Coordinates of C-alpha atoms and ligand atoms in Angstrom, one line a residue:
X1 CA 98.2 89.2 74.0
X2 CA 99.0 93.0 75.2
X3 CA 97.1 95.0 72.6
X4 CA 97.0 98.8 73.7
X5 CA 98.9 100.7 76.3
X6 CA 97.3 104.2 77.0
X7 CA 99.0 107.0 79.5
X8 CA 96.4 109.2 80.9
X9 CA 97.3 112.6 82.7
X10 CA 94.8 113.9 84.9
X11 CA 94.5 117.3 86.7
X12 CA 93.2 117.3 90.1
X13 CA 93.1 120.4 92.5
X14 CA 94.4 119.5 96.0
X15 CA 92.4 120.3 98.8
X16 CA 94.8 122.9 100.2
X17 CA 98.1 124.1 99.2
X18 CA 100.8 121.5 99.9
X19 CA 104.2 123.0 100.8
X20 CA 107.4 121.1 100.8
X21 CA 110.7 122.7 100.7
X22 CA 111.0 121.9 96.7
X23 CA 107.6 122.6 95.8
X24 CA 104.2 124.0 96.7
X25 CA 101.4 122.1 95.3
X26 CA 98.0 123.5 94.1
X27 CA 96.9 120.6 91.9
X28 CA 98.3 117.0 91.3
X29 CA 98.8 115.5 87.8
X30 CA 98.0 111.9 88.1
X31 CA 99.5 110.1 85.6
X32 CA 97.5 106.8 84.9
X33 CA 98.7 103.5 82.6
X34 CA 96.0 101.3 81.0
X35 CA 97.3 98.2 79.6
X36 CA 94.8 96.4 77.5
X37 CA 95.0 92.6 76.5
X38 CA 93.3 90.5 73.8
X39 CA 91.5 88.3 76.2
X40 CA 89.2 91.5 77.3
X41 CA 91.4 91.8 81.0
X42 CA 92.7 95.6 81.2
X43 CA 95.1 96.5 83.5
X44 CA 96.0 99.4 85.5
X45 CA 99.2 101.6 86.9
X46 CA 100.1 104.8 88.4
X47 CA 103.5 106.9 87.8
X48 CA 102.2 110.0 89.7
X49 CA 105.2 112.2 91.0
X50 CA 105.3 115.5 92.9
X51 CA 106.0 119.3 91.5
X52 CA 106.7 118.6 87.8
X53 CA 110.5 118.1 87.9
X54 CA 111.0 119.8 91.3
X55 CA 111.0 116.5 93.2
X56 CA 112.3 113.9 90.7
X57 CA 113.7 113.4 87.4
X58 CA 110.5 112.1 85.7
X59 CA 107.7 114.8 84.8
X60 CA 104.3 113.8 84.0
X61 CA 104.9 114.7 80.2
X62 CA 108.1 112.8 80.2
X63 CA 106.8 109.6 81.8
X64 CA 103.8 109.7 79.0
X65 CA 106.0 110.6 75.9
X66 CA 108.4 107.8 77.0
X67 CA 105.8 104.9 77.3
X68 CA 104.0 106.4 74.3
X69 CA 107.2 106.4 72.3
X70 CA 109.7 104.0 73.7
X71 CA 108.2 101.5 76.1
X72 CA 104.6 100.6 74.8
X73 CA 106.3 99.6 71.3
X74 CA 108.4 96.9 73.3
X75 CA 105.4 95.3 74.7
X76 CA 102.6 95.4 72.3
X77 CA 102.2 92.0 71.1
X78 CA 103.8 90.2 73.7
X79 CA 102.1 87.7 76.2
X80 CA 100.0 89.4 79.1
X81 CA 100.3 86.8 81.1
X82 CA 104.3 86.5 81.2
X83 CA 104.8 89.5 83.2
X84 CA 108.5 88.9 84.3
X85 CA 109.8 88.4 80.6
X86 CA 107.8 91.7 79.6
X87 CA 109.5 93.3 82.4
X88 CA 112.8 91.8 81.6
X89 CA 112.5 93.3 78.1
X90 CA 111.7 96.7 79.6
X91 CA 114.4 96.5 82.2
X92 CA 117.0 95.4 79.6
X93 CA 116.4 98.2 76.8
X94 CA 115.1 101.2 78.7
X95 CA 117.6 103.1 81.2
X96 CA 116.3 104.9 84.1
X97 CA 112.7 105.9 84.0
X98 CA 111.6 104.3 87.1
X99 CA 108.0 105.7 87.4
X100 CA 107.4 104.6 84.0
X101 CA 108.1 101.1 84.7
X102 CA 106.7 101.1 88.0
X103 CA 103.2 101.9 86.2
X104 CA 103.6 99.4 83.2
X105 CA 104.6 96.7 86.0
X106 CA 101.8 97.2 88.3
X107 CA 99.5 97.3 85.0
X108 CA 100.4 94.1 84.0
X109 CA 100.5 92.3 87.6
X110 CA 96.9 93.9 87.8
X111 CA 95.6 92.1 84.8
X112 CA 97.6 89.0 85.5
X113 CA 96.2 88.6 89.1
X114 CA 92.9 89.5 87.8
X115 CA 93.1 86.5 85.4
X116 CA 94.2 84.3 88.2
X117 CA 91.2 85.3 90.7
X118 CA 93.6 86.8 93.5
X119 CA 94.8 90.0 95.1
X120 CA 97.6 91.5 93.8
X121 CA 99.2 90.8 96.8
X122 CA 99.2 87.3 96.7
X123 CA 101.7 87.5 93.3
X124 CA 104.1 89.6 95.8
X125 CA 104.4 86.5 98.4
X126 CA 101.2 87.0 100.2
X127 CA 99.5 89.6 102.5
X128 CA 100.2 89.2 106.3
X129 CA 98.1 92.6 107.1
X130 CA 94.6 93.3 105.9
X131 CA 95.1 97.1 107.0
X132 CA 98.0 99.6 107.4
X133 CA 98.4 102.5 109.7
X134 CA 98.5 105.6 107.7
X135 CA 100.2 109.4 108.6
X136 CA 98.7 112.8 107.3
X137 CA 101.1 115.0 106.4
X138 CA 100.5 118.9 107.7
X139 CA 101.9 121.2 105.1
X140 CA 100.0 124.2 105.3
X141 CA 102.8 126.3 106.2
X142 CA 101.1 127.8 109.2
X143 CA 101.6 126.5 112.7
X144 CA 97.8 127.2 114.1
X145 CA 96.3 125.9 110.9
X146 CA 98.4 122.5 111.1
X147 CA 97.3 122.0 114.5
X148 CA 93.5 122.6 113.9
X149 CA 93.8 120.4 111.1
X150 CA 95.7 117.3 113.1
X151 CA 93.1 117.8 115.9
X152 CA 90.4 117.5 113.1
X153 CA 92.3 114.0 111.6
X154 CA 92.3 112.9 115.8
X155 CA 88.7 113.5 115.8
X156 CA 87.9 111.8 112.7
X157 CA 90.2 108.9 114.1
X158 CA 91.7 109.0 110.3
X159 CA 95.2 110.0 111.5
X160 CA 97.3 109.5 114.6
X161 CA 100.6 109.8 112.9
X162 CA 101.7 113.1 111.6
X163 CA 104.5 114.2 109.2
X164 CA 105.7 118.1 108.9
X165 CA 107.2 119.2 105.7
X166 CA 109.8 121.6 106.7
X167 CA 113.5 123.0 105.5
X168 CA 112.3 126.0 103.4
X169 CA 112.5 128.3 106.4
X170 CA 115.6 128.7 108.9
X171 CA 116.2 125.9 111.2
X172 CA 115.2 127.6 114.3
X173 CA 111.7 128.8 112.8
X174 CA 111.4 125.3 111.4
X175 CA 112.3 123.8 115.0
X176 CA 110.0 126.1 117.2
X177 CA 107.0 125.4 114.5
X178 CA 107.5 121.7 115.1
X179 CA 108.1 121.7 118.7
X180 CA 104.7 124.0 119.2
X181 CA 102.6 121.2 117.1
X182 CA 104.3 118.3 118.9
X183 CA 103.4 120.2 122.3
X184 CA 99.7 120.8 121.3
X185 CA 99.2 117.5 120.2
X186 CA 100.7 115.6 123.2
X187 CA 102.4 112.1 123.7
X188 CA 99.7 109.9 122.4
X189 CA 100.6 111.3 118.9
X190 CA 103.5 110.5 116.8
X191 CA 105.1 113.4 115.1
X192 CA 107.7 113.3 112.5
X193 CA 109.3 115.4 110.0
X194 CA 110.2 115.6 106.2
X195 CA 113.2 118.1 105.3
X196 CA 113.3 117.0 101.8
X197 CA 117.2 117.3 101.5
X198 CA 117.1 121.2 102.5
X199 CA 119.9 120.8 105.3
X200 CA 123.2 121.0 105.1
X201 CA 124.9 118.7 107.4
X202 CA 125.7 121.5 109.8
X203 CA 122.0 122.3 109.6
X204 CA 121.2 119.0 110.3
X205 CA 123.2 118.5 113.4
X206 CA 121.7 121.5 115.0
X207 CA 118.2 120.5 114.0
X208 CA 118.3 117.1 114.7
X209 CA 119.5 117.7 118.2
X210 CA 116.6 120.1 118.8
X211 CA 114.0 117.8 117.3
X212 CA 115.0 114.7 119.2
X213 CA 115.3 116.8 122.4
X214 CA 111.3 117.8 122.0
X215 CA 110.3 114.6 121.2
X216 CA 110.0 114.1 117.4
X217 CA 109.9 110.1 116.3
X218 CA 111.2 110.2 112.8
X219 CA 113.6 112.6 110.5
X220 CA 113.3 112.3 106.9
X221 CA 115.8 113.0 104.5
X222 CA 117.5 116.0 106.0
X223 CA 120.4 116.3 103.7
X224 CA 120.8 116.3 99.8
X225 CA 120.3 112.8 98.3
X226 CA 123.7 112.3 97.0
X227 CA 125.1 113.3 100.5
X228 CA 125.0 109.8 101.8
X229 CA 128.2 110.0 103.9
X230 CA 126.9 112.7 106.1
X231 CA 123.3 110.8 106.4
X232 CA 125.1 108.0 107.9
X233 CA 127.1 110.2 110.2
X234 CA 123.8 111.5 111.1
X235 CA 122.1 108.4 111.7
X236 CA 125.0 107.0 113.7
X237 CA 125.1 110.2 115.9
X238 CA 121.7 110.6 117.2
X239 CA 119.2 107.9 118.3
X240 CA 116.3 109.5 117.2
X241 CA 115.5 107.1 113.8
X242 CA 116.7 108.8 110.5
X243 CA 114.6 108.0 107.0
X244 CA 116.3 107.6 103.7
X245 CA 113.8 108.9 101.0
X246 CA 115.1 110.6 97.8
X247 CA 118.3 108.9 98.2
X248 CA 116.4 105.6 97.7
X249 CA 116.2 104.7 94.0
X250 CA 115.5 100.7 94.1
X251 CA 117.5 97.8 95.4
X252 CA 121.2 99.1 94.5
X253 CA 120.7 102.2 96.7
X254 CA 119.2 100.2 99.0
X255 CA 122.1 97.6 99.1
X256 CA 124.6 100.8 99.5
X257 CA 122.8 102.0 102.5
X258 CA 123.0 98.4 104.1
X259 CA 126.6 98.3 103.6
X260 CA 127.2 101.7 104.9
X261 CA 125.1 101.6 108.1
X262 CA 123.8 104.7 106.2
X263 CA 119.8 104.9 107.7
X264 CA 117.8 103.5 110.5
X265 CA 114.5 103.6 108.3
X266 CA 113.9 103.2 104.5
X267 CA 111.0 104.9 103.0
X268 CA 110.0 102.2 100.4
X269 CA 108.1 103.9 97.3
X270 CA 107.0 101.8 94.5
X271 CA 107.6 104.5 91.8
X272 CA 111.1 105.5 93.5
X273 CA 112.0 101.9 93.5
X274 CA 111.0 101.1 89.5
X275 CA 108.2 98.9 90.5
X276 CA 106.6 96.8 92.7
X277 CA 109.1 94.2 92.6
X278 CA 112.2 96.2 93.2
X279 CA 110.4 97.7 95.7
X280 CA 109.8 94.0 97.4
X281 CA 114.0 93.9 96.7
X282 CA 114.3 97.1 99.0
X283 CA 112.3 95.7 101.7
X284 CA 113.6 92.4 101.8
X285 CA 117.2 94.2 102.1
X286 CA 116.0 96.2 104.9
X287 CA 114.6 93.3 107.0
X288 CA 117.6 91.0 106.5
X289 CA 119.9 94.3 107.7
X290 CA 117.5 95.3 110.6
X291 CA 116.3 98.5 109.1
X292 CA 112.9 99.8 109.7
X293 CA 110.4 100.3 107.0
X294 CA 107.8 102.9 105.9
X295 CA 105.6 102.7 103.4
X296 CA 106.2 106.0 101.3
X297 CA 103.8 107.8 98.9
X298 CA 104.3 110.3 96.0
X299 CA 101.0 111.7 96.7
X300 CA 99.4 109.3 93.9
X301 CA 95.8 108.8 93.5
X302 CA 93.6 105.6 93.8
X303 CA 95.4 103.6 91.8
X304 CA 99.1 104.0 92.7
X305 CA 97.9 103.9 96.5
X306 CA 96.2 100.7 96.1
X307 CA 99.2 99.4 94.3
X308 CA 101.1 100.1 97.2
X309 CA 99.0 98.9 99.8
X310 CA 99.0 95.7 97.9
X311 CA 102.7 95.6 98.4
X312 CA 102.8 97.0 101.7
X313 CA 100.6 94.3 103.1
X314 CA 103.2 91.7 102.2
X315 CA 105.9 93.0 104.7
X316 CA 106.3 91.3 107.7
X317 CA 108.1 94.5 109.7
X318 CA 106.4 97.9 109.2
X319 CA 107.3 99.4 112.5
X320 CA 107.0 103.2 111.0
X321 CA 103.7 102.4 109.0
X322 CA 102.8 104.3 106.1
X323 CA 101.9 107.6 104.5
X324 CA 99.0 106.2 102.1
X325 CA 97.0 109.2 102.1
X326 CA 97.2 110.5 98.7
X327 CA 93.8 110.2 97.5
X328 CA 92.3 111.9 100.5
X329 CA 94.5 115.3 99.7
X330 CA 92.8 115.3 96.3
X331 CA 89.4 117.0 95.5
X332 CA 88.3 114.4 93.3
X333 CA 88.2 110.6 93.9
X334 CA 89.1 108.8 90.4
X335 CA 87.7 105.5 91.5
X336 CA 84.3 104.2 91.3
X337 CA 84.5 102.9 95.1
X338 CA 86.8 105.0 97.1
X339 CA 89.8 103.2 99.3
X340 CA 88.4 102.6 103.1
X341 CA 90.1 104.7 105.6
X342 CA 88.9 103.8 109.1
X343 CA 90.5 104.0 112.7
X344 CA 93.4 105.3 111.8
X345 CA 94.0 102.5 108.9
X346 CA 94.1 102.3 105.3
X347 CA 92.1 98.8 104.6
X348 CA 93.9 96.9 101.8
X349 CA 91.2 96.0 98.9
X350 CA 90.4 92.6 98.8
X351 CA 89.2 92.1 95.2
X352 CA 91.4 90.8 92.5
X353 CA 94.3 92.6 91.0
X354 CA 94.6 96.1 92.5
X355 CA 90.9 95.6 93.9
X356 CA 89.9 99.0 92.8
X357 CA 88.4 99.9 89.2
X358 CA 89.1 103.6 88.2
X359 CA 86.1 106.0 87.0
X360 CA 86.3 106.3 83.4
X361 CA 83.7 108.9 83.0
X362 CA 85.5 110.8 86.1
X363 CA 88.7 110.2 84.0
X364 CA 87.2 111.6 80.9
X365 CA 86.4 115.1 82.6
X366 CA 89.6 115.3 84.3
X367 CA 92.3 114.3 81.6
X368 CA 94.5 117.0 80.4
X369 CA 93.8 117.9 76.8
Ligands
MUC401 O1 107.7 112.1 101.0 C1 108.1 113.0 100.2 O2 108.7 113.4 100.2 C2 106.6 113.0 99.4 C3 105.2 113.4 99.8 C4 105.0 111.9 100.8 C5 103.8 112.6 101.7 C6 103.9 114.0 101.6 O3 103.3 114.9 102.0 O4 104.9 114.3 100.5
MN402 MN1 110.1 112.6 101.6

């Protein structure tokens, strides 16, 4: 039986300013959910977002308030082993709130897979890979700093895929910044960009042509999420891969993209999709339609990153790798044993459930009061 649901907000400074077109991050607010059950098993989930309300329509504060006040009371007293039944109740009664739903579903699945003694991936169809390629985001705002950071990552053998955050400056300035980095890093390294919706369709026509000619591998969400027709026109016009991110809020959006040939690649995010199982449906639609897959992040800490890794390990096709570097952007580790990043890959935890243990003492110190 589900007895308690607790939401913890933990403020963790980032290792450097992380500049997106919609926000500059100096700290990340981790949103962690702990579900406690009468049989003594605990489950953990994460609903971390980016930039308060700058990026999405749920904030850390709204997620906590809505779980405490509206979602937890629906679940307390229910059978913790019947995860699908519990989530069906939440999905029927609660509108929206995809991040909150994701954290609750993750925690219930974590607890249930611990009970069964298997990694969470095995409840999601089973893993087909034990390690995932991991991109790093260069977002210091300065070209020389970004090049030095990338060279350090290559040297450490931690990342050889780099995503650059652009869109805040004029298109020509951003293009010059990206192509300078591409030129410095060379052909063995994959360089991609994320515009975070900042461009008009006309900006995008100019920007994408220049980036494609300069050897950039992937262009993420160049135009506003609502402008799906523009995104489809751009995807059909250019050979370089165009990826949907903010426009993808779960299986129904994925279906719409499939129907309209609206993107070449999907950034699958468990929170944006509304949970692990809806995210699996997004991936299934992509694979059926021949759309490429990329494992996305909302810069979660170790819990959400492990949950995402458990799901992405089940994807047969993962042509563009992942960006599950969230814990590496933070100055504090919230797991008792950190995730393993080695030889350009994140190793998918092998223990039961998520395969990670939150450090309760650390969380007590970092917790927002
Ligand atoms: O993709 C986004 O829009 C959000 C996020 C993921 C990596 C990163 O640096 O920012
Ligand atoms: Mn993005």
